[in-house]
Coordinates of C-alpha atoms and ligand atoms in Angstrom, one line a residue:
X1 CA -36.7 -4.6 2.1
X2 CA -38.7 -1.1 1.5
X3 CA -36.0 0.7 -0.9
X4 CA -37.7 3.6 -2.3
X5 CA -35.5 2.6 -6.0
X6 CA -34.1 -0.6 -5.6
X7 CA -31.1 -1.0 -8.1
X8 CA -29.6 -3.2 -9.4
X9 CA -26.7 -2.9 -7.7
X10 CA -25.5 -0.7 -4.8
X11 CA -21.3 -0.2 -4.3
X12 CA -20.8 0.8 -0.3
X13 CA -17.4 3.2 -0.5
X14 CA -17.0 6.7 -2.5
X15 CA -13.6 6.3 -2.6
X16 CA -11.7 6.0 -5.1
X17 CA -12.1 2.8 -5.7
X18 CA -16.3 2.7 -5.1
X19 CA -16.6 5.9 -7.4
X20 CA -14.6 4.1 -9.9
X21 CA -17.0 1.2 -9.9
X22 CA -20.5 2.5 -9.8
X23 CA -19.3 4.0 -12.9
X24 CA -18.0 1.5 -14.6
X25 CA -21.5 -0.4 -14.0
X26 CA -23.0 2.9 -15.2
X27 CA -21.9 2.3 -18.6
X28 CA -22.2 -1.1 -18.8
X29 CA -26.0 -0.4 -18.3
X30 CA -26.6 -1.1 -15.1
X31 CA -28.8 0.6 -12.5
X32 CA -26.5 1.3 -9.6
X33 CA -26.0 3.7 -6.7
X34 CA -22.6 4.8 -5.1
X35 CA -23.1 4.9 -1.4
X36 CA -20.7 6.4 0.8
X37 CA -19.6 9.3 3.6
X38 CA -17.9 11.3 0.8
X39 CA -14.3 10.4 0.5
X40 CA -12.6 13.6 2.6
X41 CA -13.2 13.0 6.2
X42 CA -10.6 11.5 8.2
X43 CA -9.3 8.2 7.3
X44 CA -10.3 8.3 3.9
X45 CA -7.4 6.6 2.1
X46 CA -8.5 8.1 -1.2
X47 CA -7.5 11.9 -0.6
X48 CA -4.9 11.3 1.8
X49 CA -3.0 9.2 -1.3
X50 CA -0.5 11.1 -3.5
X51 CA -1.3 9.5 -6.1
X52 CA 2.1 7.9 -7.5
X53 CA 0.9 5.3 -10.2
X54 CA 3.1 3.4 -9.3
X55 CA 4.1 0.2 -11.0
X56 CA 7.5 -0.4 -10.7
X57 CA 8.6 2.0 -8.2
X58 CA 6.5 -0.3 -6.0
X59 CA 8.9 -3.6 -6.8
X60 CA 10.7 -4.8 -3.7
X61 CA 14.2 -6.8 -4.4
X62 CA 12.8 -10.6 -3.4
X63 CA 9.1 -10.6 -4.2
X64 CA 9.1 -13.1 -6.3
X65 CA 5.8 -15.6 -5.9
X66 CA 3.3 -16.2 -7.9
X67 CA 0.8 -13.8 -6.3
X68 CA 3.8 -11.1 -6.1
X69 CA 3.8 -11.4 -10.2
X70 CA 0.2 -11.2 -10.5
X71 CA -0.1 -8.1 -8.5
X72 CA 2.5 -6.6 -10.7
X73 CA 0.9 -7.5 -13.7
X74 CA -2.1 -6.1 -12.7
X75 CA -0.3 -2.4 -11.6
X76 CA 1.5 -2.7 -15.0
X77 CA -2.1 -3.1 -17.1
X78 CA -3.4 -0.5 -14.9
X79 CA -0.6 2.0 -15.5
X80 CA -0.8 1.1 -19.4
X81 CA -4.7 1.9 -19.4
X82 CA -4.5 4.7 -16.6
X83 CA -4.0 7.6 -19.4
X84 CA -7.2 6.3 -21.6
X85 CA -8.9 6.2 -18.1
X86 CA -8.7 9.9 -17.2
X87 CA -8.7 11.0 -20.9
X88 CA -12.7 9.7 -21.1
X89 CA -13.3 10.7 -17.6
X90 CA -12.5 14.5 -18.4
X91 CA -14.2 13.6 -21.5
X92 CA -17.0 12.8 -19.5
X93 CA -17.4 15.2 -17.0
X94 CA -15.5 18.1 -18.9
X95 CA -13.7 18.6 -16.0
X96 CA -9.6 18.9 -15.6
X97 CA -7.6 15.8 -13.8
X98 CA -4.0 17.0 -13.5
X99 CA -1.6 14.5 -14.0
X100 CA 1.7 14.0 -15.3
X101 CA 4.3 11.4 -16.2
X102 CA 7.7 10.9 -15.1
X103 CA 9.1 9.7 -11.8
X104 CA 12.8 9.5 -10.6
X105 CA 13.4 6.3 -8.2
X106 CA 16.4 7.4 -5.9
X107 CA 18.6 5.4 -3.5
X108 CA 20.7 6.6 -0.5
X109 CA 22.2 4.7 2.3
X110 CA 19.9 5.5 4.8
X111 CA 17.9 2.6 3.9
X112 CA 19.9 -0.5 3.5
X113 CA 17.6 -2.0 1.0
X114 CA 17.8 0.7 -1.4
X115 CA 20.1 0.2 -4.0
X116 CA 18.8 -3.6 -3.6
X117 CA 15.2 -2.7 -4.8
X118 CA 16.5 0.3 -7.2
X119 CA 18.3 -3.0 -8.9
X120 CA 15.1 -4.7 -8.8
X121 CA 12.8 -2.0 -10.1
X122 CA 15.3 -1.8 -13.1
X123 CA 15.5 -5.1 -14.1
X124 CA 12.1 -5.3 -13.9
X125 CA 11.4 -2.4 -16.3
X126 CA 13.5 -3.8 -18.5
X127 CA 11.8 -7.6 -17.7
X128 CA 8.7 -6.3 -18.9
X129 CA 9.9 -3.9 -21.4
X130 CA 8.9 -0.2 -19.7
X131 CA 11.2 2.3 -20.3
X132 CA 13.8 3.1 -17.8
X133 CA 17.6 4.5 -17.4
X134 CA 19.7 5.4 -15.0
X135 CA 20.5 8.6 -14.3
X136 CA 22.8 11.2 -12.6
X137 CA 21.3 12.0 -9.2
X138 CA 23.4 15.3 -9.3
X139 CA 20.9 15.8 -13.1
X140 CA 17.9 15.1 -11.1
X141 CA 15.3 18.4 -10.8
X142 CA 13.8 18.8 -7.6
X143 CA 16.5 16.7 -5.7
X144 CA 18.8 18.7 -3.3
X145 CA 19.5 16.1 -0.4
X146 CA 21.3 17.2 2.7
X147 CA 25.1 16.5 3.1
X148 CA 25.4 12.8 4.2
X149 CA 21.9 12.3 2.8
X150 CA 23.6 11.8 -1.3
X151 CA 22.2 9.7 -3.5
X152 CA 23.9 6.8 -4.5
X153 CA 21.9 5.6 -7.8
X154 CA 19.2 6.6 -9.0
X155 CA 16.8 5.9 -11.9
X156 CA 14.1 7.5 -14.6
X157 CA 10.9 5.7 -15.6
X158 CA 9.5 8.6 -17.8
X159 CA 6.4 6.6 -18.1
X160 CA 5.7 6.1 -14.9
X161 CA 3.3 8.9 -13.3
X162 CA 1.2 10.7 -11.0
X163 CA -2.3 12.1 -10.6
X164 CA -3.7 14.8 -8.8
X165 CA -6.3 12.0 -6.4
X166 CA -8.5 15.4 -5.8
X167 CA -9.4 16.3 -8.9
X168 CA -9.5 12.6 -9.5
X169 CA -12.3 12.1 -6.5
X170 CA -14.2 15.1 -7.8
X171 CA -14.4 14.1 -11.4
X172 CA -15.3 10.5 -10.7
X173 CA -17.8 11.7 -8.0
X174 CA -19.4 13.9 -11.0
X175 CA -19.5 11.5 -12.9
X176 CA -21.0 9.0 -10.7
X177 CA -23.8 11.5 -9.7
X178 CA -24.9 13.1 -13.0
X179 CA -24.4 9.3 -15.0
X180 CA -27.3 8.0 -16.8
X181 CA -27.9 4.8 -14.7
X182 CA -25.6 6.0 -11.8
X183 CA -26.4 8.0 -8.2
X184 CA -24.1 9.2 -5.7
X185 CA -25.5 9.2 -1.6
X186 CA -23.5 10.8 1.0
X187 CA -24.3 8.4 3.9
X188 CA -23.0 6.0 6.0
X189 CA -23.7 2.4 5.4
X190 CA -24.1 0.4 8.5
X191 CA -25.2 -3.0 8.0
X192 CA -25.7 -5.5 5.0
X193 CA -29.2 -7.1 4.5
X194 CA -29.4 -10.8 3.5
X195 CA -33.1 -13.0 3.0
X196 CA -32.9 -16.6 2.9
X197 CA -29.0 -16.4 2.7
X198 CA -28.7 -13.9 -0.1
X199 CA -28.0 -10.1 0.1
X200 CA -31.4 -7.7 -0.3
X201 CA -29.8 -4.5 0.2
X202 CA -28.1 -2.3 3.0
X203 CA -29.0 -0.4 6.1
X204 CA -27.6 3.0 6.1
X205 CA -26.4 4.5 9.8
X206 CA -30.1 6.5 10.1
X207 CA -31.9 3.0 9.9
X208 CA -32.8 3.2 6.6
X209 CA -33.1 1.1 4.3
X210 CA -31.8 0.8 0.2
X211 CA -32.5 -2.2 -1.7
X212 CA -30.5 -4.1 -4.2
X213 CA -30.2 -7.7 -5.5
X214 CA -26.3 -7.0 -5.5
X215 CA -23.8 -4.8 -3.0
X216 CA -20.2 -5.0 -3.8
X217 CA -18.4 -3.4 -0.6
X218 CA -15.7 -1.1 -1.7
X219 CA -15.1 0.4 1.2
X220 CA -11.6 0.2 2.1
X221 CA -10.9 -0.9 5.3
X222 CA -14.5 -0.6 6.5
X223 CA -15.1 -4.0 4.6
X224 CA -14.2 -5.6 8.1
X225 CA -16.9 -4.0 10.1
X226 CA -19.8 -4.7 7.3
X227 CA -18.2 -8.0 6.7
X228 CA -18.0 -9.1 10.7
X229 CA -22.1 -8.2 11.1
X230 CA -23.5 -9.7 8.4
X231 CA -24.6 -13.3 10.1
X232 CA -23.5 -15.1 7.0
X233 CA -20.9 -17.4 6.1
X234 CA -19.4 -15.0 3.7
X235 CA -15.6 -16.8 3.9
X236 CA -12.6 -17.7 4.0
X237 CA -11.9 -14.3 3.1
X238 CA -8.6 -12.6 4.3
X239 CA -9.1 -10.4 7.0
X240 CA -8.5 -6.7 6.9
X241 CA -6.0 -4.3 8.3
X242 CA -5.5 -0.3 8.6
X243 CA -2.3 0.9 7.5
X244 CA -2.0 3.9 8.5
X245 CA -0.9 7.1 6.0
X246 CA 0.1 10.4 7.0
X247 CA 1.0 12.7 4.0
X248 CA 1.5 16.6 3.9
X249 CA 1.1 19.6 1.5
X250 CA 3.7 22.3 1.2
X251 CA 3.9 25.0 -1.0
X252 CA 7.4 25.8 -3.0
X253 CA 7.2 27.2 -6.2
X254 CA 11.0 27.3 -6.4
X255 CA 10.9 23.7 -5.7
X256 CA 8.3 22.6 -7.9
X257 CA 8.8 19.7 -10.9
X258 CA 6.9 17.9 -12.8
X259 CA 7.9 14.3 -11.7
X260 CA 7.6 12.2 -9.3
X261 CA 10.6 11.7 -6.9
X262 CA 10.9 8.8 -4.8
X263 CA 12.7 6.2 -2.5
X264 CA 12.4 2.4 -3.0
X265 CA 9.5 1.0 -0.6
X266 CA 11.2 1.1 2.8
X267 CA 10.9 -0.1 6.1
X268 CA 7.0 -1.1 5.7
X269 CA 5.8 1.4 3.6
X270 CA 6.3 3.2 -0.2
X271 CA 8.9 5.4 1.4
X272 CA 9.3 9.4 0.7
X273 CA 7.7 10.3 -2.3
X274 CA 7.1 14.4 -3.3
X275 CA 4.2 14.3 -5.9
X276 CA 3.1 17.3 -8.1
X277 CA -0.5 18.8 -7.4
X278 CA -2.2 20.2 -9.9
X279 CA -2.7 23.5 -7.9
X280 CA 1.0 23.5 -7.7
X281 CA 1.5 23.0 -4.3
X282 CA 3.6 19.5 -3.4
X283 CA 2.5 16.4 -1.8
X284 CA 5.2 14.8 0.4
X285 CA 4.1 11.5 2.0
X286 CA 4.0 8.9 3.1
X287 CA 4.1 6.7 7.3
X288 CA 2.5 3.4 7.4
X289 CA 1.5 2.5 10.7
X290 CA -0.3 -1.0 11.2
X291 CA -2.2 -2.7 13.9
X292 CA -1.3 -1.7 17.2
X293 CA 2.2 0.4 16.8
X294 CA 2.0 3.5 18.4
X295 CA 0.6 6.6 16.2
X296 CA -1.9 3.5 14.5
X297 CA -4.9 5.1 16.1
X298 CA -6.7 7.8 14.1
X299 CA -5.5 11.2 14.0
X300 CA -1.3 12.1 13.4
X301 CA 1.3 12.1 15.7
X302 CA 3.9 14.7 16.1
X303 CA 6.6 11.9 15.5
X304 CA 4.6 10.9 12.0
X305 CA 5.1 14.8 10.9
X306 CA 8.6 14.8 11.7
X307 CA 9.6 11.4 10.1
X308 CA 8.1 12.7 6.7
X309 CA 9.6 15.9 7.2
X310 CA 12.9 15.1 8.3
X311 CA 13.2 12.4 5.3
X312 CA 11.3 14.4 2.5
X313 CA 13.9 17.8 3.9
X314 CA 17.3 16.0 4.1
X315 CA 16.6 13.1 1.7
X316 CA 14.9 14.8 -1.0
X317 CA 15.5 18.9 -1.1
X318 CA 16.7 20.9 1.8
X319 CA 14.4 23.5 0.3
X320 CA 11.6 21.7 1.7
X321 CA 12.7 23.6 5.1
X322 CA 11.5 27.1 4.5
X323 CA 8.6 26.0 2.3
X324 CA 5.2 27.2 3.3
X325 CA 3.4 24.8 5.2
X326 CA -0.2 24.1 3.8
X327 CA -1.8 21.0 5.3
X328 CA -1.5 17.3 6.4
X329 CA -4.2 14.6 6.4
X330 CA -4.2 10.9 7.4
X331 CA -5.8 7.8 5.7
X332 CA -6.1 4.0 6.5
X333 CA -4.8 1.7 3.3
X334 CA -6.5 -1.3 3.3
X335 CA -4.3 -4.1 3.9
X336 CA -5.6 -7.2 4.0
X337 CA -3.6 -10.3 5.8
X338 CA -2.2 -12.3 2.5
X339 CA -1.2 -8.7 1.4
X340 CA -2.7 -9.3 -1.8
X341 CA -6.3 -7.4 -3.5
X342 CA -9.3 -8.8 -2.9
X343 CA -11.9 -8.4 -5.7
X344 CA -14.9 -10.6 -6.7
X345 CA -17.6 -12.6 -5.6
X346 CA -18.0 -14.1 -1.7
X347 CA -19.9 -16.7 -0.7
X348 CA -22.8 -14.8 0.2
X349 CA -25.0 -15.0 -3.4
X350 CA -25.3 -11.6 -4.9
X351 CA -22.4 -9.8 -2.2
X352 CA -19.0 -8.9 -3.4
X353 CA -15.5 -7.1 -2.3
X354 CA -12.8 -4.6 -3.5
X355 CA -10.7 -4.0 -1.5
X356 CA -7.4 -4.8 -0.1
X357 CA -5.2 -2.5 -2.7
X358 CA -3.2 -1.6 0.6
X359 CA -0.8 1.5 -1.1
X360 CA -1.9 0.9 -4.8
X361 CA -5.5 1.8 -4.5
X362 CA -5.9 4.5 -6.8
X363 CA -3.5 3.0 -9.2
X364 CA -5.7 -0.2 -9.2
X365 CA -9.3 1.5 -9.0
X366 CA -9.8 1.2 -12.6
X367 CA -8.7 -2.3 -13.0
X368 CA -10.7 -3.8 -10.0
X369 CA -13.6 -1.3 -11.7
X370 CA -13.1 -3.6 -14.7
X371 CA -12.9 -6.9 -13.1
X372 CA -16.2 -5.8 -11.3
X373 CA -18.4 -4.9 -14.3
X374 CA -17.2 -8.2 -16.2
X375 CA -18.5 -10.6 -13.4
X376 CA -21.6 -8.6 -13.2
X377 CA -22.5 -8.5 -17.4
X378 CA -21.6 -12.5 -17.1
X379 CA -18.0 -12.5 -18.8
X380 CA -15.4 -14.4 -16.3
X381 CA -12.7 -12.0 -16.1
X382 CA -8.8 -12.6 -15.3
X383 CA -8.9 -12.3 -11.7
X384 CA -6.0 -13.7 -9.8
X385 CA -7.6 -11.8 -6.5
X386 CA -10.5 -13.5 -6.3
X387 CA -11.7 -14.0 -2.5
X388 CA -11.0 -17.9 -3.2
X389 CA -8.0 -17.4 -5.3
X390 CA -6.0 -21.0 -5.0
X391 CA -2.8 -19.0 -2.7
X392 CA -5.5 -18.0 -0.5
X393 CA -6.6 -21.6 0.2
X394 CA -5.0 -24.0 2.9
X395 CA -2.7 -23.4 6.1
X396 CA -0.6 -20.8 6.4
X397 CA 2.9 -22.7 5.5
X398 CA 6.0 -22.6 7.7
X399 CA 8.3 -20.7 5.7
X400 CA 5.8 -17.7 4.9
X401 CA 5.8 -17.1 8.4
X402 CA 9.4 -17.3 8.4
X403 CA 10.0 -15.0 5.2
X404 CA 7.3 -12.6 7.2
X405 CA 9.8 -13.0 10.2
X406 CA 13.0 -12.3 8.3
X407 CA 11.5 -9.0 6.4
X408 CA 9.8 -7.6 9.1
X409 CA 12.7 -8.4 11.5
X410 CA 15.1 -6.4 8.6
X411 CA 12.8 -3.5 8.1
X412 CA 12.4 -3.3 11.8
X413 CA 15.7 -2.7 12.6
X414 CA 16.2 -0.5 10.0
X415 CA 13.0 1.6 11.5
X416 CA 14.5 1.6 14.5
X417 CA 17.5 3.5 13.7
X418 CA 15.4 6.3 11.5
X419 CA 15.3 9.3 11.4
X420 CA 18.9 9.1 9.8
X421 CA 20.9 7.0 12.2
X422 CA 23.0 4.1 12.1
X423 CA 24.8 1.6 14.4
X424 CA 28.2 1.5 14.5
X425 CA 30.5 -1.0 12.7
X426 CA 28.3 -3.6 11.1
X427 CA 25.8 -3.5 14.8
X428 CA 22.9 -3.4 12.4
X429 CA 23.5 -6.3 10.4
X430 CA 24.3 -8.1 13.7
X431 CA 21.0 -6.4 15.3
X432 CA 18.7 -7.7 12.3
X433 CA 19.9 -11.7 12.0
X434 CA 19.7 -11.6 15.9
X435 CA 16.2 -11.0 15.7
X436 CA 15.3 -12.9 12.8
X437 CA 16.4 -15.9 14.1
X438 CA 14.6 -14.6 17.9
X439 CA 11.1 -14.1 15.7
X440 CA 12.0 -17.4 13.9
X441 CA 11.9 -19.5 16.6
X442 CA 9.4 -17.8 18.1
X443 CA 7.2 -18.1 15.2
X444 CA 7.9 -22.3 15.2
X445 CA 7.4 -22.9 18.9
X446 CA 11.4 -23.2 19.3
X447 CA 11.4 -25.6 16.8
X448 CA 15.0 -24.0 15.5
X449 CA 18.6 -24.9 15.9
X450 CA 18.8 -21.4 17.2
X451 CA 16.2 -21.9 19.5
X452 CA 17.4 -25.1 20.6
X453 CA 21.2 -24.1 21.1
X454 CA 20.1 -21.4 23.2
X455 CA 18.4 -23.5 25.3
X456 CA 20.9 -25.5 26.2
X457 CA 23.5 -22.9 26.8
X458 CA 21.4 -21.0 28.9
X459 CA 20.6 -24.7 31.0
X460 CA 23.7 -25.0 31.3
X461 CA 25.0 -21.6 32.2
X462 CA 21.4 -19.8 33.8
X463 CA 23.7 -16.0 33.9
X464 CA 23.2 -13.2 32.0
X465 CA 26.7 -13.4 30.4
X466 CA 25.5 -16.3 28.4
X467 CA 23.1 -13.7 26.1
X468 CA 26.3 -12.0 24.2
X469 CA 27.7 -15.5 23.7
X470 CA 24.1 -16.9 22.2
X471 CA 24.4 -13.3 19.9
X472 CA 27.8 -13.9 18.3
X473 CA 27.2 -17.3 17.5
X474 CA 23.7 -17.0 15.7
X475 CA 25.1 -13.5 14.4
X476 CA 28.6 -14.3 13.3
X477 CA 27.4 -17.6 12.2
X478 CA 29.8 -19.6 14.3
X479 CA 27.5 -22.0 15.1
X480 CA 29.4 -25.5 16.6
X481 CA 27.7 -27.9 13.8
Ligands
LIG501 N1 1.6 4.5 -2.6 C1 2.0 5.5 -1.7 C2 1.7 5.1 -0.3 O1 0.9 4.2 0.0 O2 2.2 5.7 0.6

């Protein structure tokens, strides 16, 4: 491999989570250089992200596995060490990252699940002794919802904060560039280069080449493609998924406070959350849209706009309606599919990941930045996200699939019904165990009692009227025994 400078390390990805690395290396003393398109095109997840650091408004009411607790852990150590982080990196750089602390958790019942994971993110706090209280939503700055659209709980974690992700990228990018041992390149990486079964470098889009005895691909969700041509047994790793993120910028002076407000997560993604900017304009985000669902492909969809709009408007503060209108962007979380990080070493000597921190990535840059720097100086960090972590080993078991079944199915329906409607009578409840128990036994090869009744009342009786009759008993739970 003919790198002019061969490093000692190169990181592929100048997001935030690749800037965050390279200079973490940096001042661990090694030679490294940050290589990446920049971290503002379309798609990047970095600058489309709002930047909630958020630990516990991220809890969901049921997540409760092993991996589920790690993951936590980790976002709590990373809140915990994020001030220190952006204190030495304005330090550093003597550049400004705005941020703030502070962010009100509200529930409504336009999301079933709300009050359910507003219970969860409180006991939580109070699990792992963060500060929280409930609080007045009628008290709450900055939220005005819309007549039917109330609050029915809500809650403060005044330690839980925000950063302003663009002054972020431009500090870190700075940084990276003027460091000691560190360089920034704006290109494209195309390929990984391996000899005799270890990695030699990388092969950037133009051809060329840039050596290094160690590449750690930090690219988001890009880690797929690099991953998929390298010609190397590099697994089992997780595979990787786009989730989709469409976020806004409006401008509201009048409406303008200093915390973060928020929904729960909902309905597959971190629902609506308005975030200060350090320019004082207001970020209002965010969609998720994975795989194959319409509005998935790059680019935003009118419908994406008008789902943040019409939730961020009635949910959060009418005022949002006559704000002025500055700018919208769209970026692709990486998700990978045991919904977990992925950070350290693969099987390829000398190659290694960060990725997969789905909506948590610039919460968790400094963290994985960490983990990173103390495999490469030889310490054997704490890292429950190893690629061959012992919950990513084995089969996929039965009842994840049918836990994956039962949430999606329930956040499904409740999707369904946005923006801001409802079934009548309890049709929703009805709607969602219908389906679960569809997806179940669909999911086990009809290897359900469900599955199996229908079956044989639709042998029995081949006619349409038979569907209503299979409903109400796998809905009302009349089941014959
Ligand atoms: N954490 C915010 C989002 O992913 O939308």
């Amino acid at each position: 491999v003919s790198g002019e400078h061969p490093v000692d390390v190169i990181v592929v990805g100048s997001g935030v989570v690749g800037l965050s690395i390279a200079r973490e290396l940096g001042r661990a003393g090694i030679t490294t250089s940050c290589i990446g398109p920049g971290h503002d095109g379309d798609g990047a997840a970095s600058a489309a992200a709002g930047a909630m650091l958020g630990a516990l408004g991220e809890v969901t009411a049921g997540a409760a596995g092993e991996p589920e607790r790690d993951e936590l852990l980790l976002r709590l150590a990373a809140a915990a060490a994020y001030p220190g982080f952006v204190d030495e990196l304005e330090d550093e750089t003597g550049r400004t990252v705005a941020r703030g602390s502070g962010t009100v958790v509200v529930a409504n019942l336009v999301n079933e699940q709300d009050r359910a994971n507003l219970r969860a993110i409180s006991a939580t706090a109070h699990e792992h002794g963060v500060r929280v209280e409930d609080v007045d939503p009628d008290e709450v700055a900055g939220l005005n919802p819309a007549r039917g659209y109330e609050a029915v709980g809500a809650c403060h974690l005044p330690d839980e904060g925000w950063v302003d992700t663009s002054e972020l990228l431009v500090a870190l990018a700075y940084a990276v560039r003027t460091g000691e041992r560190t360089d920034l390149e704006r290109a494209t990486v195309s390929g990984i280069r391996t000899d005799g079964g270890r990695v030699v470098g990388v092969e950037l889009a133009d051809g060329t080449v840039r050596g290094a005895s160690t590449v750690v691909l930090a690219a988001g969700v890009a880690v797929q493609e690099l991953l998929d041509g390298i010609g190397e047994p590099v697994g089992p790793l997780p595979g990787l998924l786009p989730g989709k993120g469409v976020s806004i910028r409006v401008r509201a002076p009048e409406l303008a406070v200093p915390h973060v407000i928020r929904t729960p997560n909902r309905d597959f993604a971190c629902g609506t959350h308005v975030v200060p900017r350090g320019d004082g304009s207001t970020y209002i985000g965010a969609t998720n849209r994975v795989s194959a669902t319409p509005g998935a492909g790059p680019g935003i969809t009118p419908g994406e706009l008008h789902s943040l709009l019409n939730s961020a408007i009635h949910e959060i503060n009418t005022g949002f309606r006559t704000a002025e209108y500055l700018t919208s962007c769209f970026g692709l979380r990486p998700l990978t599919t045991d919904h977990h990080p992925l950070v350290g070493a693969t099987a390829v000597p000398g190659l290694f990941v960060a990725t997969g921190t789905y909506r948590n990535g610039v919460l968790l840059a400094p963290e994985l930045a960490r983990v990173v720097t103390e495999e490469l100086t030889g310490r054997a960090p704490h890292n429950p996200f190893r690629p061959d972590a012992p919950f990513r080993r084995g089969r996929v078991r039965r009842e994840e699939m049918l836990d994956a079944v039962d949430a999606g199915m329930r956040d499904l329906v409740s999707f369904l019904v946005e923006p801001g409607g409802h079934l009548p009578y309890n049709r929703h409840r009805e709607l969602r165990t219908f389906l679960q128990a569809l997806g179940r036994g669909a999911a086990c090869g009809g290897d359900t009692a469900e599955f199996r009744r229908m079956r044989e009342l639709l042998e029995r009786y081949p006619i349409a009227e038979m569907v209503p009759q299979v409903f109400y008993e796998i809905t009302t739970d009349r089941r014959p025994a």
